[in-house]
Amino acid sequence: METYNHPLVGIFASKGLKKDTFRGDISVFKAIQKELKEHGVLSFVFTTAGIHETGITGYVYFEGYNRWGKITFPFPNLIYNKISTRSEELSFEFQHLYELYQQTEKPFFNPCFFNKWDCHLILSQDKNLQPYLPASWKYTKQSNLVKLLHTYPSLYVKPVNGYKGSGIIKVMKNEHHFTVQTTLEQSTLSNEEFSNWLENSLKPNLYIMQEEVQTDKFDACKYDLRVLCMYTEGRYTSVGIGVRKARKDSIVTHVPNGGEILPFHKVQDRCSLEEIDWLANEVGNKLTKSIGFIGEFSMDIGLTSTGSPILFEVNSKPMIFDEKDIQLKRIVLLAKLFLSLTKNSSIR
């Protein structure tokens, strides 16, 4: 194993289906490696299969040959966690490496996926953030949800570990029946049918219930802001905003579920960029204090009719942004951040 006098960045990815492969945002891994190389920093991709007692076997992309090569490295100065599944984060190899980096005080960028309920608890402790959060409860039993529907005409029910809008349900109570709406269909149920549906569909403690907040619409459709937030120059800041508009009467805005990408300039005058930037810093600092260093995250935000942001969700590992200018800026800022963090992390 060679000795490296330059900083090393390890991109922690999920194992591929075949031996000696990995999966994830491959184009992003290549772009990060290329950007870091221009600053004299070497990066490599690795999986749990490549971790040894004395170092890590990882993969480097050789652009001239258009292929990945396998090389063994010392432990990198910084790890960027891009593991794709929660189960892999619970593995012994992942936990052991994370603890090693905690002990040696080396940066382990984005320590874990967020749990929606844990995230809500952390953020709701901050009095400054409380006005920006929808009223939320953990789903523990049927009677609690039914009782809430007497006060709130409609609730969103989300899996605490869900992502990309998967598994989101809207429930409403009318005088004599309940309405259940998913991304695929809407059903009208009697009291007994609703009770049976709850019994079969919702497992206690695995869902969060949120009040439905009436938000601003565009062309009579719901929309929300996807705000990319990054740690840069000592604070968390909003570095790009994408807009996703839902299909008419849809409960989610995600593109795979029929949502549409809107240019930000079409709604820019409806919100305060300063307020969103403040929110990014407040949320980033609060989560970092509780969970560990979070270099980047994204916020899903709705706007009230008066332009106030409502924070629906925080995502620890933002997907690739379809807006190319935002994605490009993200790569440049990531490399810059890795560079500043590795300078503060002694080469061991």
Tab-separated table of N, CA and C in Angstrom, residues 112-181:
chain	number	residue	atom	x	y	z
A	112	CYS	N	-25.737	9.562	8.545
A	112	CYS	CA	-26.817	8.565	8.404
A	112	CYS	C	-28.020	9.148	7.674
A	113	PHE	N	-28.907	8.240	7.270
A	113	PHE	CA	-30.229	8.665	6.787
A	113	PHE	C	-30.994	9.272	7.962
A	114	PHE	N	-31.933	10.162	7.656
A	114	PHE	CA	-32.780	10.730	8.702
A	114	PHE	C	-34.048	9.890	8.862
A	115	ASN	N	-34.502	9.815	10.109
A	115	ASN	CA	-35.818	9.266	10.419
A	115	ASN	C	-36.738	10.481	10.581
A	116	LYS	N	-37.862	10.504	9.862
A	116	LYS	CA	-38.714	11.701	9.847
A	116	LYS	C	-39.172	12.123	11.245
A	117	TRP	N	-39.508	11.143	12.091
A	117	TRP	CA	-39.999	11.485	13.425
A	117	TRP	C	-38.866	12.026	14.301
A	118	ASP	N	-37.705	11.358	14.272
A	118	ASP	CA	-36.561	11.839	15.061
A	118	ASP	C	-36.172	13.251	14.632
A	119	CYS	N	-36.215	13.466	13.331
A	119	CYS	CA	-35.883	14.776	12.763
A	119	CYS	C	-36.845	15.842	13.285
A	120	HIS	N	-38.142	15.510	13.287
A	120	HIS	CA	-39.153	16.453	13.774
A	120	HIS	C	-38.914	16.778	15.257
A	121	LEU	N	-38.598	15.746	16.051
A	121	LEU	CA	-38.360	15.977	17.472
A	121	LEU	C	-37.186	16.926	17.699
A	122	ILE	N	-36.110	16.720	16.938
A	122	ILE	CA	-34.916	17.569	17.081
A	122	ILE	C	-35.250	19.019	16.710
A	123	LEU	N	-35.894	19.202	15.571
A	123	LEU	CA	-36.168	20.561	15.084
A	123	LEU	C	-37.223	21.272	15.927
A	124	SER	N	-38.199	20.513	16.427
A	124	SER	CA	-39.285	21.152	17.197
A	124	SER	C	-38.823	21.642	18.568
A	125	GLN	N	-37.632	21.221	18.998
A	125	GLN	CA	-37.086	21.724	20.269
A	125	GLN	C	-36.572	23.159	20.131
A	126	ASP	N	-36.404	23.599	18.905
A	126	ASP	CA	-35.890	24.940	18.642
A	126	ASP	C	-37.071	25.904	18.494
A	127	LYS	N	-37.195	26.836	19.433
A	127	LYS	CA	-38.346	27.762	19.415
A	127	LYS	C	-38.400	28.584	18.125
A	128	ASN	N	-37.219	28.894	17.573
A	128	ASN	CA	-37.191	29.676	16.331
A	128	ASN	C	-37.759	28.901	15.153
A	129	LEU	N	-37.648	27.569	15.222
A	129	LEU	CA	-38.101	26.738	14.094
A	129	LEU	C	-39.561	26.314	14.213
A	130	GLN	N	-40.109	26.343	15.430
A	130	GLN	CA	-41.474	25.840	15.646
A	130	GLN	C	-42.516	26.425	14.682
A	131	PRO	N	-42.481	27.748	14.388
A	131	PRO	CA	-43.501	28.299	13.475
A	131	PRO	C	-43.409	27.754	12.046
A	132	TYR	N	-42.279	27.135	11.684
A	132	TYR	CA	-42.085	26.653	10.316
A	132	TYR	C	-42.448	25.179	10.150
A	133	LEU	N	-42.827	24.521	11.259
A	133	LEU	CA	-43.088	23.078	11.199
A	133	LEU	C	-44.585	22.787	11.249
A	134	PRO	N	-45.082	21.888	10.389
A	134	PRO	CA	-46.489	21.484	10.515
A	134	PRO	C	-46.668	20.676	11.798
A	135	ALA	N	-47.837	20.747	12.402
A	135	ALA	CA	-48.114	19.934	13.604
A	135	ALA	C	-47.944	18.468	13.216
A	136	SER	N	-47.180	17.721	14.021
A	136	SER	CA	-46.838	16.334	13.673
A	136	SER	C	-46.915	15.423	14.890
A	137	TRP	N	-47.278	14.169	14.644
A	137	TRP	CA	-47.397	13.177	15.710
A	137	TRP	C	-46.888	11.833	15.195
A	138	LYS	N	-46.396	11.010	16.109
A	138	LYS	CA	-46.030	9.644	15.705
A	138	LYS	C	-47.303	8.797	15.716
A	139	TYR	N	-47.452	7.934	14.711
A	139	TYR	CA	-48.603	7.034	14.680
A	139	TYR	C	-48.341	5.858	15.619
A	140	THR	N	-49.135	5.765	16.689
A	140	THR	CA	-48.950	4.676	17.656
A	140	THR	C	-50.159	3.733	17.701
A	141	LYS	N	-51.355	4.300	17.498
A	141	LYS	CA	-52.548	3.435	17.463
A	141	LYS	C	-53.685	4.128	16.712
A	142	GLN	N	-54.651	3.311	16.291
A	142	GLN	CA	-55.765	3.800	15.473
A	142	GLN	C	-56.518	4.954	16.106
A	143	SER	N	-56.824	4.791	17.390
A	143	SER	CA	-57.689	5.776	18.060
A	143	SER	C	-57.084	7.177	18.045
A	144	ASN	N	-55.736	7.249	18.106
A	144	ASN	CA	-55.083	8.568	18.082
A	144	ASN	C	-55.296	9.270	16.750
A	145	LEU	N	-55.187	8.501	15.659
A	145	LEU	CA	-55.376	9.087	14.335
A	145	LEU	C	-56.833	9.539	14.166
A	146	VAL	N	-57.770	8.699	14.561
A	146	VAL	CA	-59.198	9.033	14.423
A	146	VAL	C	-59.532	10.272	15.259
A	147	LYS	N	-58.973	10.341	16.446
A	147	LYS	CA	-59.208	11.497	17.331
A	147	LYS	C	-58.671	12.785	16.691
A	148	LEU	N	-57.476	12.693	16.084
A	148	LEU	CA	-56.890	13.875	15.436
A	148	LEU	C	-57.757	14.371	14.283
A	149	LEU	N	-58.435	13.428	13.590
A	149	LEU	CA	-59.266	13.819	12.456
A	149	LEU	C	-60.527	14.581	12.881
A	150	HIS	N	-60.804	14.582	14.176
A	150	HIS	CA	-61.913	15.426	14.675
A	150	HIS	C	-61.469	16.885	14.746
A	151	THR	N	-60.152	17.092	14.901
A	151	THR	CA	-59.611	18.455	15.013
A	151	THR	C	-59.056	18.945	13.681
A	152	TYR	N	-58.380	18.044	12.979
A	152	TYR	CA	-57.767	18.405	11.690
A	152	TYR	C	-58.530	17.692	10.577
A	153	PRO	N	-59.107	18.436	9.643
A	153	PRO	CA	-59.939	17.794	8.610
A	153	PRO	C	-59.183	16.809	7.725
A	154	SER	N	-57.863	17.020	7.575
A	154	SER	CA	-57.076	16.071	6.775
A	154	SER	C	-55.655	15.979	7.313
A	155	LEU	N	-55.105	14.768	7.212
A	155	LEU	CA	-53.746	14.496	7.687
A	155	LEU	C	-52.959	13.784	6.597
A	156	TYR	N	-51.668	14.065	6.566
A	156	TYR	CA	-50.758	13.284	5.728
A	156	TYR	C	-50.086	12.256	6.622
A	157	VAL	N	-50.038	11.015	6.155
A	157	VAL	CA	-49.385	9.943	6.901
A	157	VAL	C	-48.192	9.482	6.060
A	158	LYS	N	-46.987	9.545	6.661
A	158	LYS	CA	-45.762	9.235	5.907
A	158	LYS	C	-44.936	8.194	6.644
A	159	PRO	N	-44.327	7.244	5.925
A	159	PRO	CA	-43.409	6.306	6.587
A	159	PRO	C	-42.220	7.081	7.154
A	160	VAL	N	-41.821	6.769	8.393
A	160	VAL	CA	-40.719	7.527	9.020
A	160	VAL	C	-39.413	7.352	8.256
A	161	ASN	N	-39.275	6.223	7.538
A	161	ASN	CA	-38.058	5.980	6.762
A	161	ASN	C	-38.294	6.034	5.259
A	162	GLY	N	-39.378	6.695	4.850
A	162	GLY	CA	-39.707	6.769	3.428
A	162	GLY	C	-38.839	7.776	2.692
A	163	TYR	N	-38.830	7.684	1.358
A	163	TYR	CA	-38.099	8.650	0.548
A	163	TYR	C	-38.753	8.740	-0.824
A	164	LYS	N	-38.472	9.833	-1.540
A	164	LYS	CA	-39.023	10.089	-2.885
A	164	LYS	C	-40.550	10.043	-2.907
A	165	GLY	N	-41.180	10.358	-1.797
A	165	GLY	CA	-42.644	10.383	-1.760
A	165	GLY	C	-43.296	9.019	-1.644
A	166	SER	N	-42.477	7.963	-1.446
A	166	SER	CA	-43.046	6.608	-1.396
A	166	SER	C	-43.880	6.407	-0.128
A	167	GLY	N	-45.033	5.775	-0.303
A	167	GLY	CA	-45.869	5.404	0.846
A	167	GLY	C	-46.659	6.521	1.488
A	168	ILE	N	-46.666	7.722	0.905
A	168	ILE	CA	-47.417	8.842	1.505
A	168	ILE	C	-48.914	8.656	1.263
A	169	ILE	N	-49.695	8.896	2.315
A	169	ILE	CA	-51.152	8.720	2.259
A	169	ILE	C	-51.811	9.965	2.849
A	170	LYS	N	-52.927	10.373	2.255
A	170	LYS	CA	-53.716	11.471	2.827
A	170	LYS	C	-55.024	10.884	3.341
A	171	VAL	N	-55.367	11.174	4.597
A	171	VAL	CA	-56.628	10.674	5.160
A	171	VAL	C	-57.520	11.857	5.560
A	172	MET	N	-58.817	11.724	5.272
A	172	MET	CA	-59.781	12.790	5.585
A	172	MET	C	-61.024	12.174	6.219
A	173	LYS	N	-61.650	12.956	7.093
A	173	LYS	CA	-62.894	12.471	7.720
A	173	LYS	C	-64.044	13.366	7.279
A	174	ASN	N	-65.095	12.751	6.744
A	174	ASN	CA	-66.315	13.476	6.439
A	174	ASN	C	-67.350	13.085	7.491
A	175	GLU	N	-68.548	13.552	7.347
A	175	GLU	CA	-69.552	13.325	8.405
A	175	GLU	C	-69.793	11.840	8.677
A	176	HIS	N	-69.927	11.050	7.603
A	176	HIS	CA	-70.292	9.641	7.804
A	176	HIS	C	-69.252	8.646	7.282
A	177	HIS	N	-68.148	9.138	6.744
A	177	HIS	CA	-67.164	8.205	6.204
A	177	HIS	C	-65.750	8.818	6.215
A	178	PHE	N	-64.783	8.015	5.811
A	178	PHE	CA	-63.391	8.458	5.708
A	178	PHE	C	-62.949	8.357	4.244
A	179	THR	N	-62.025	9.220	3.861
A	179	THR	CA	-61.437	9.143	2.525
A	179	THR	C	-59.949	8.891	2.669
A	180	VAL	N	-59.453	7.925	1.922
A	180	VAL	CA	-58.022	7.591	1.927
A	180	VAL	C	-57.497	7.804	0.512
A	181	GLN	N	-56.482	8.647	0.386
A	181	GLN	CA	-55.906	8.928	-0.932
A	181	GLN	C	-54.427	8.556	-0.941
